[in-house]
Amino acid sequence: MNQTVNYIKELTAIASPTGFTREISDYLVRTLEELGYQPVRTAKGGVNVTIKGQNDDQHRYVTAHVDTLGAIVRAVKPDGRLKMDRIGGYPWNMIEGENCTVHVASTGKTVSGTILIHQTSCHVYKDAGTAERTQDNMEVRLDEKVTNEKETRALGIEVGDFISFDPRTVVTDTGFIKSRHLDDKVSAAILINLLKVYKEEGIELPVTTHFAFSVFEEVGHGANSSIPSQVVEYLAVDMGAMGDDQQTDEYTVSICVKDASGPYHYGFRQHLVALAKDQDIPFKLDIYPFYGSDASAAMSAGAEVKHALLGAGIESSHSYERTHIDSVVATERMVDAYLKSALVD
């Protein structure tokens, strides 16, 4: 599990807002090649690895996504600060006070900054605490000596430059992992570590399995243009959502029964439950009311597959997130148990 945590740290350290994922794709290709695989980079930028199994007539497709929430420069304001447009779904207050990096396309350089509401100073603005956070008043304060639009543009910054949020990854002595972008880099780390173990131990899977690291999940279309015709089962390894009326916690694997797209395949879900019970893997069943996954996107795209979703329990999703090593362990054990099992009846 130490290796999985190391992969989480490495993945969260790489900026990868949706649409700006070349560096993390390079990391995946390099890491998987070092493990002895031959990864394939898709035209969309995703990275896929296939392990041939005993049953090569019907296949499995397992995804985790490495794209994250982020922003993009919408405009350079008269005072030299930046107006943003969001990448992915989150309310503005989820990123207020966050340090960030502007990736300047024209120079290849970066400029650091902080995301704030315009009327931040409570000594000046009466509504500093009560003003609604919107695109019109949220802005990037650059760590450069700029006071007007001309000076900011002189840095090379232009509309369309990507903005990533600093992850602030911390692993505590009590086993908690705190970071932005645990959705879904925890799952990506789990898949990489399982691939490492399978290669080192010469494990043959019962079913040919495609491991797909997608780069467009946060905007809804994921890896679904790359599903081979032999695939009959599609497992999205993502995150379990926590909150009021939720059973998901930070210490078990969460198996989703329904999200905003509708219910997941009942037989597939029951297959996972039976595996968890048989192998004494702690789990929770749950509904994620405002959620979609690569698997649900596949269904919307018309894929003729059984689909399921599971993941580690993530507290404060799409904000400064947290999980516990217990949940990571349970999720990795659950994915491993599934990959070593027979096809769903």
XYZ file of C-alpha atoms in Angstrom:
345
model
C 0.000 0.000 0.000
C 2.988 2.322 0.443
C 3.522 2.094 -3.312
C -0.109 3.032 -4.014
C 0.265 6.095 -1.760
C 3.467 7.022 -3.607
C 1.568 6.847 -6.895
C -1.145 9.092 -5.410
C 1.489 11.668 -4.449
C 3.103 11.548 -7.879
C -0.206 11.828 -9.719
C -1.599 14.699 -7.643
C 1.651 16.638 -8.168
C 1.037 16.753 -11.932
C -1.311 19.478 -13.143
C -3.990 17.925 -15.358
C -7.186 19.946 -15.703
C -9.381 18.484 -18.444
C -7.957 19.524 -21.804
C -4.434 19.986 -20.423
C -3.383 16.416 -19.733
C -0.334 15.772 -21.930
C 2.101 15.767 -18.979
C 0.119 13.244 -16.957
C -0.376 11.067 -20.047
C 3.397 11.127 -20.528
C 3.787 10.078 -16.890
C 1.406 7.153 -17.395
C 3.130 5.986 -20.563
C 6.565 6.214 -18.952
C 5.476 4.469 -15.732
C 3.658 1.654 -17.518
C 6.555 1.069 -19.902
C 8.909 0.839 -16.913
C 6.601 -1.861 -15.516
C 6.991 -3.842 -18.732
C 3.738 -2.961 -20.518
C 3.130 -1.488 -23.953
C 0.634 1.327 -23.313
C -1.288 2.871 -26.179
C -2.018 6.571 -26.268
C -5.430 7.273 -27.802
C -6.154 10.129 -30.188
C -8.056 11.880 -27.385
C -5.018 11.634 -25.112
C -6.024 8.754 -22.876
C -3.678 5.882 -22.091
C -4.765 2.233 -22.397
C -3.130 -1.055 -21.432
C -4.489 -4.498 -22.292
C -3.765 -7.720 -20.410
C -4.724 -10.854 -22.315
C -6.681 -13.271 -20.126
C -7.674 -16.919 -20.260
C -10.985 -15.899 -21.850
C -10.121 -13.761 -24.871
C -13.556 -13.946 -26.489
C -15.251 -11.573 -24.042
C -13.416 -8.662 -22.470
C -13.544 -6.305 -19.492
C -12.988 -2.557 -19.512
C -11.810 -0.843 -16.318
C -11.359 2.911 -16.117
C -9.966 5.565 -13.831
C -9.657 9.167 -14.902
C -6.630 11.429 -14.446
C -8.172 14.685 -15.629
C -9.221 17.058 -12.878
C -11.191 20.169 -12.179
C -9.546 23.380 -13.256
C -10.146 26.685 -14.970
C -9.197 28.606 -18.086
C -8.499 32.291 -18.644
C -11.731 33.966 -19.733
C -10.429 37.551 -19.851
C -7.660 39.818 -18.638
C -9.270 42.470 -16.446
C -8.362 46.191 -16.545
C -6.527 45.891 -13.208
C -4.361 43.056 -14.546
C -6.138 40.246 -12.744
C -7.736 37.313 -14.544
C -11.333 36.364 -15.073
C -11.905 32.589 -15.244
C -14.172 30.057 -16.846
C -14.611 26.775 -14.984
C -13.506 23.345 -16.222
C -15.651 20.661 -14.606
C -18.571 21.030 -12.239
C -18.095 22.914 -8.981
C -19.423 26.046 -7.266
C -17.043 28.987 -7.085
C -16.675 28.846 -3.309
C -14.952 25.426 -3.686
C -11.806 27.167 -4.996
C -11.830 30.461 -3.093
C -8.456 31.087 -1.465
C -6.763 28.353 -3.495
C -3.266 28.885 -4.821
C -3.089 28.172 -8.534
C -0.827 28.087 -11.565
C -1.453 29.729 -14.927
C 0.055 27.662 -17.751
C 1.070 30.246 -20.358
C 0.629 28.715 -23.804
C 2.615 31.358 -25.694
C 5.824 30.874 -23.672
C 5.518 27.451 -22.045
C 6.164 29.112 -18.694
C 3.961 29.264 -15.611
C 2.760 32.093 -13.399
C 1.546 31.439 -9.870
C -1.417 33.161 -8.288
C -4.310 32.936 -5.861
C -8.035 32.649 -6.561
C -10.074 35.227 -4.638
C -13.329 37.106 -4.741
C -12.738 40.661 -5.982
C -14.083 42.258 -2.801
C -11.916 40.200 -0.448
C -10.775 42.821 2.055
C -13.275 43.049 4.902
C -11.698 46.416 5.802
C -12.892 47.836 2.495
C -15.905 45.861 1.303
C -18.978 45.562 3.474
C -20.187 42.520 1.508
C -16.879 40.620 1.591
C -18.500 37.718 3.436
C -21.994 37.833 1.970
C -21.477 38.518 -1.754
C -22.440 35.623 -4.007
C -19.378 34.062 -5.604
C -19.808 34.248 -9.381
C -17.722 34.340 -12.536
C -17.999 38.128 -12.490
C -16.336 38.635 -9.113
C -13.985 35.640 -8.759
C -10.510 36.322 -10.100
C -6.866 35.251 -10.123
C -4.462 37.559 -8.273
C -1.142 36.995 -10.042
C 2.171 36.789 -8.208
C 3.685 39.326 -10.582
C 4.067 43.113 -10.414
C 1.104 43.893 -12.661
C -1.445 46.665 -12.224
C -3.169 46.752 -15.595
C -4.153 44.619 -18.580
C -1.123 45.627 -20.656
C 1.363 44.472 -18.020
C -0.384 41.128 -17.632
C -0.482 40.535 -21.366
C 3.238 41.345 -21.479
C 3.750 38.152 -19.456
C 2.320 36.258 -22.429
C -0.943 35.434 -20.657
C -3.874 35.140 -23.037
C -7.470 33.944 -23.137
C -7.433 30.150 -23.257
C -4.476 29.594 -20.945
C -5.202 26.776 -18.493
C -5.297 27.285 -14.736
C -4.566 24.413 -12.348
C -5.244 24.334 -8.605
C -2.442 23.487 -6.193
C -3.132 20.000 -4.757
C -1.643 20.542 -1.244
C -1.214 16.786 -0.779
C -0.684 15.666 2.832
C -0.534 12.148 4.293
C -1.044 12.194 8.053
C 0.389 9.841 10.676
C -3.200 8.725 11.343
C -3.632 7.445 7.793
C -5.617 10.290 6.226
C -4.790 11.520 2.725
C -5.718 15.161 2.124
C -5.445 16.693 -1.325
C -7.281 18.233 -4.202
C -7.871 15.837 -7.090
C -8.154 12.622 -5.086
C -11.073 12.343 -7.510
C -9.861 10.376 -9.351
C -6.134 10.025 -8.849
C -6.645 7.617 -5.959
C -8.250 5.195 -8.406
C -5.579 5.740 -11.046
C -2.915 4.942 -8.427
C -4.780 1.767 -7.488
C -4.899 0.567 -11.105
C -1.207 1.324 -11.638
C -0.261 -0.570 -8.491
C -2.361 -3.580 -9.467
C -0.715 -3.594 -12.889
C 2.653 -3.503 -11.137
C 1.744 -6.469 -8.919
C 0.302 -8.507 -11.787
C 3.467 -8.028 -13.835
C 5.868 -8.760 -10.979
C 3.988 -11.841 -9.825
C 3.145 -13.135 -13.295
C -0.582 -13.204 -12.539
C -2.837 -14.311 -15.392
C -6.298 -12.821 -15.310
C -9.309 -14.983 -16.180
C -10.644 -12.444 -18.687
C -8.847 -10.160 -21.142
C -8.950 -6.756 -19.484
C -8.445 -3.263 -20.853
C -7.189 -0.697 -18.327
C -8.192 2.756 -19.568
C -6.906 5.970 -18.010
C -9.321 8.564 -19.323
C -8.724 12.309 -19.620
C -12.187 13.752 -20.285
C -14.313 12.392 -17.424
C -14.846 15.736 -15.682
C -16.617 17.097 -18.764
C -18.687 13.996 -19.397
C -17.361 11.931 -22.300
C -14.437 10.050 -20.774
C -12.843 7.068 -22.520
C -15.858 5.720 -24.316
C -14.649 6.085 -27.879
C -12.030 3.400 -27.198
C -14.177 0.470 -26.035
C -13.301 -2.692 -28.031
C -16.238 -4.614 -29.476
C -15.493 -7.680 -27.311
C -16.100 -5.778 -24.063
C -19.118 -6.999 -22.079
C -18.344 -5.503 -18.639
C -17.396 -1.916 -17.841
C -16.184 -0.977 -14.355
C -15.530 2.662 -13.504
C -13.206 3.004 -10.528
C -13.936 6.518 -9.329
C -14.946 7.915 -5.921
C -17.653 7.427 -3.334
C -19.530 10.605 -2.409
C -20.009 11.455 1.254
C -22.590 13.662 2.971
C -26.057 13.708 4.524
C -28.082 10.559 3.791
C -24.971 8.866 2.405
C -23.667 5.528 3.694
C -20.223 6.039 2.138
C -17.372 6.691 4.574
C -13.596 7.089 4.439
C -12.838 3.567 5.642
C -14.590 1.230 3.184
C -15.075 0.797 -0.556
C -18.268 2.406 -1.851
C -20.323 0.551 -4.469
C -22.709 2.833 -6.326
C -26.220 1.555 -6.995
C -27.473 4.708 -8.742
C -26.252 8.150 -9.755
C -27.786 11.047 -11.693
C -27.841 8.914 -14.855
C -29.915 6.140 -13.273
C -29.255 2.730 -11.697
C -26.150 0.682 -12.394
C -26.432 -2.904 -13.615
C -28.054 -4.923 -10.831
C -26.351 -8.234 -11.586
C -22.932 -6.574 -11.770
C -23.536 -4.773 -8.492
C -24.584 -8.002 -6.791
C -21.500 -9.728 -8.184
C -19.314 -7.104 -6.474
C -21.264 -7.417 -3.222
C -20.826 -11.193 -3.236
C -17.070 -10.830 -3.793
C -16.802 -8.297 -0.951
C -18.667 -10.586 1.442
C -16.721 -13.665 0.396
C -13.346 -11.944 0.864
C -14.324 -9.895 3.915
C -13.806 -6.562 2.162
C -15.557 -3.726 4.047
C -18.029 -1.983 1.719
C -21.032 0.335 1.576
C -23.814 0.550 -0.992
C -24.812 4.070 -1.877
C -26.573 6.494 -4.233
C -24.706 9.528 -5.575
C -27.477 11.997 -6.479
C -25.470 14.610 -8.441
C -22.853 12.454 -10.115
C -21.841 10.828 -13.366
C -18.966 8.529 -14.304
C -17.116 7.151 -17.306
C -19.406 4.120 -17.040
C -22.613 6.153 -17.083
C -21.235 8.168 -20.018
C -20.662 4.872 -21.835
C -24.318 3.987 -21.359
C -25.393 7.379 -22.689
C -23.173 6.781 -25.705
C -24.981 3.492 -26.364
C -22.383 0.960 -25.223
C -23.849 -2.561 -25.008
C -22.176 -3.520 -21.722
C -22.947 -4.267 -18.101
C -21.734 -1.277 -16.071
C -20.727 -0.713 -12.466
C -19.078 1.937 -10.333
C -17.059 1.741 -7.146
C -14.396 3.767 -5.390
C -12.803 4.972 -2.205
C -14.921 7.208 -0.005
C -13.913 10.830 -0.609
C -14.888 13.544 1.855
C -15.617 17.071 0.496
C -15.662 16.057 -3.149
C -14.561 18.720 -5.648
C -13.110 20.789 -2.794
C -10.059 20.060 -0.606
C -10.732 16.350 -0.460
C -9.825 13.665 2.065
C -9.856 9.898 2.329
C -8.238 7.325 4.604
C -5.777 4.586 3.777
C -8.371 2.036 4.952
C -10.659 3.051 2.113
C -7.822 2.901 -0.408
C -6.939 -0.611 0.794
C -10.558 -1.775 0.606
C -10.970 -0.344 -2.881
C -7.772 -1.930 -4.171
C -8.793 -5.291 -2.717
C -12.235 -4.949 -4.322
C -10.846 -4.172 -7.779
C -8.340 -7.008 -7.456
C -11.054 -9.452 -6.424
C -13.215 -8.432 -9.384
C -10.399 -8.721 -11.911
C -9.613 -12.241 -10.679
C -13.264 -13.349 -10.779
C -15.369 -14.907 -13.517
C -17.607 -12.804 -15.741
C -20.885 -11.591 -14.306
C -23.730 -14.054 -14.932
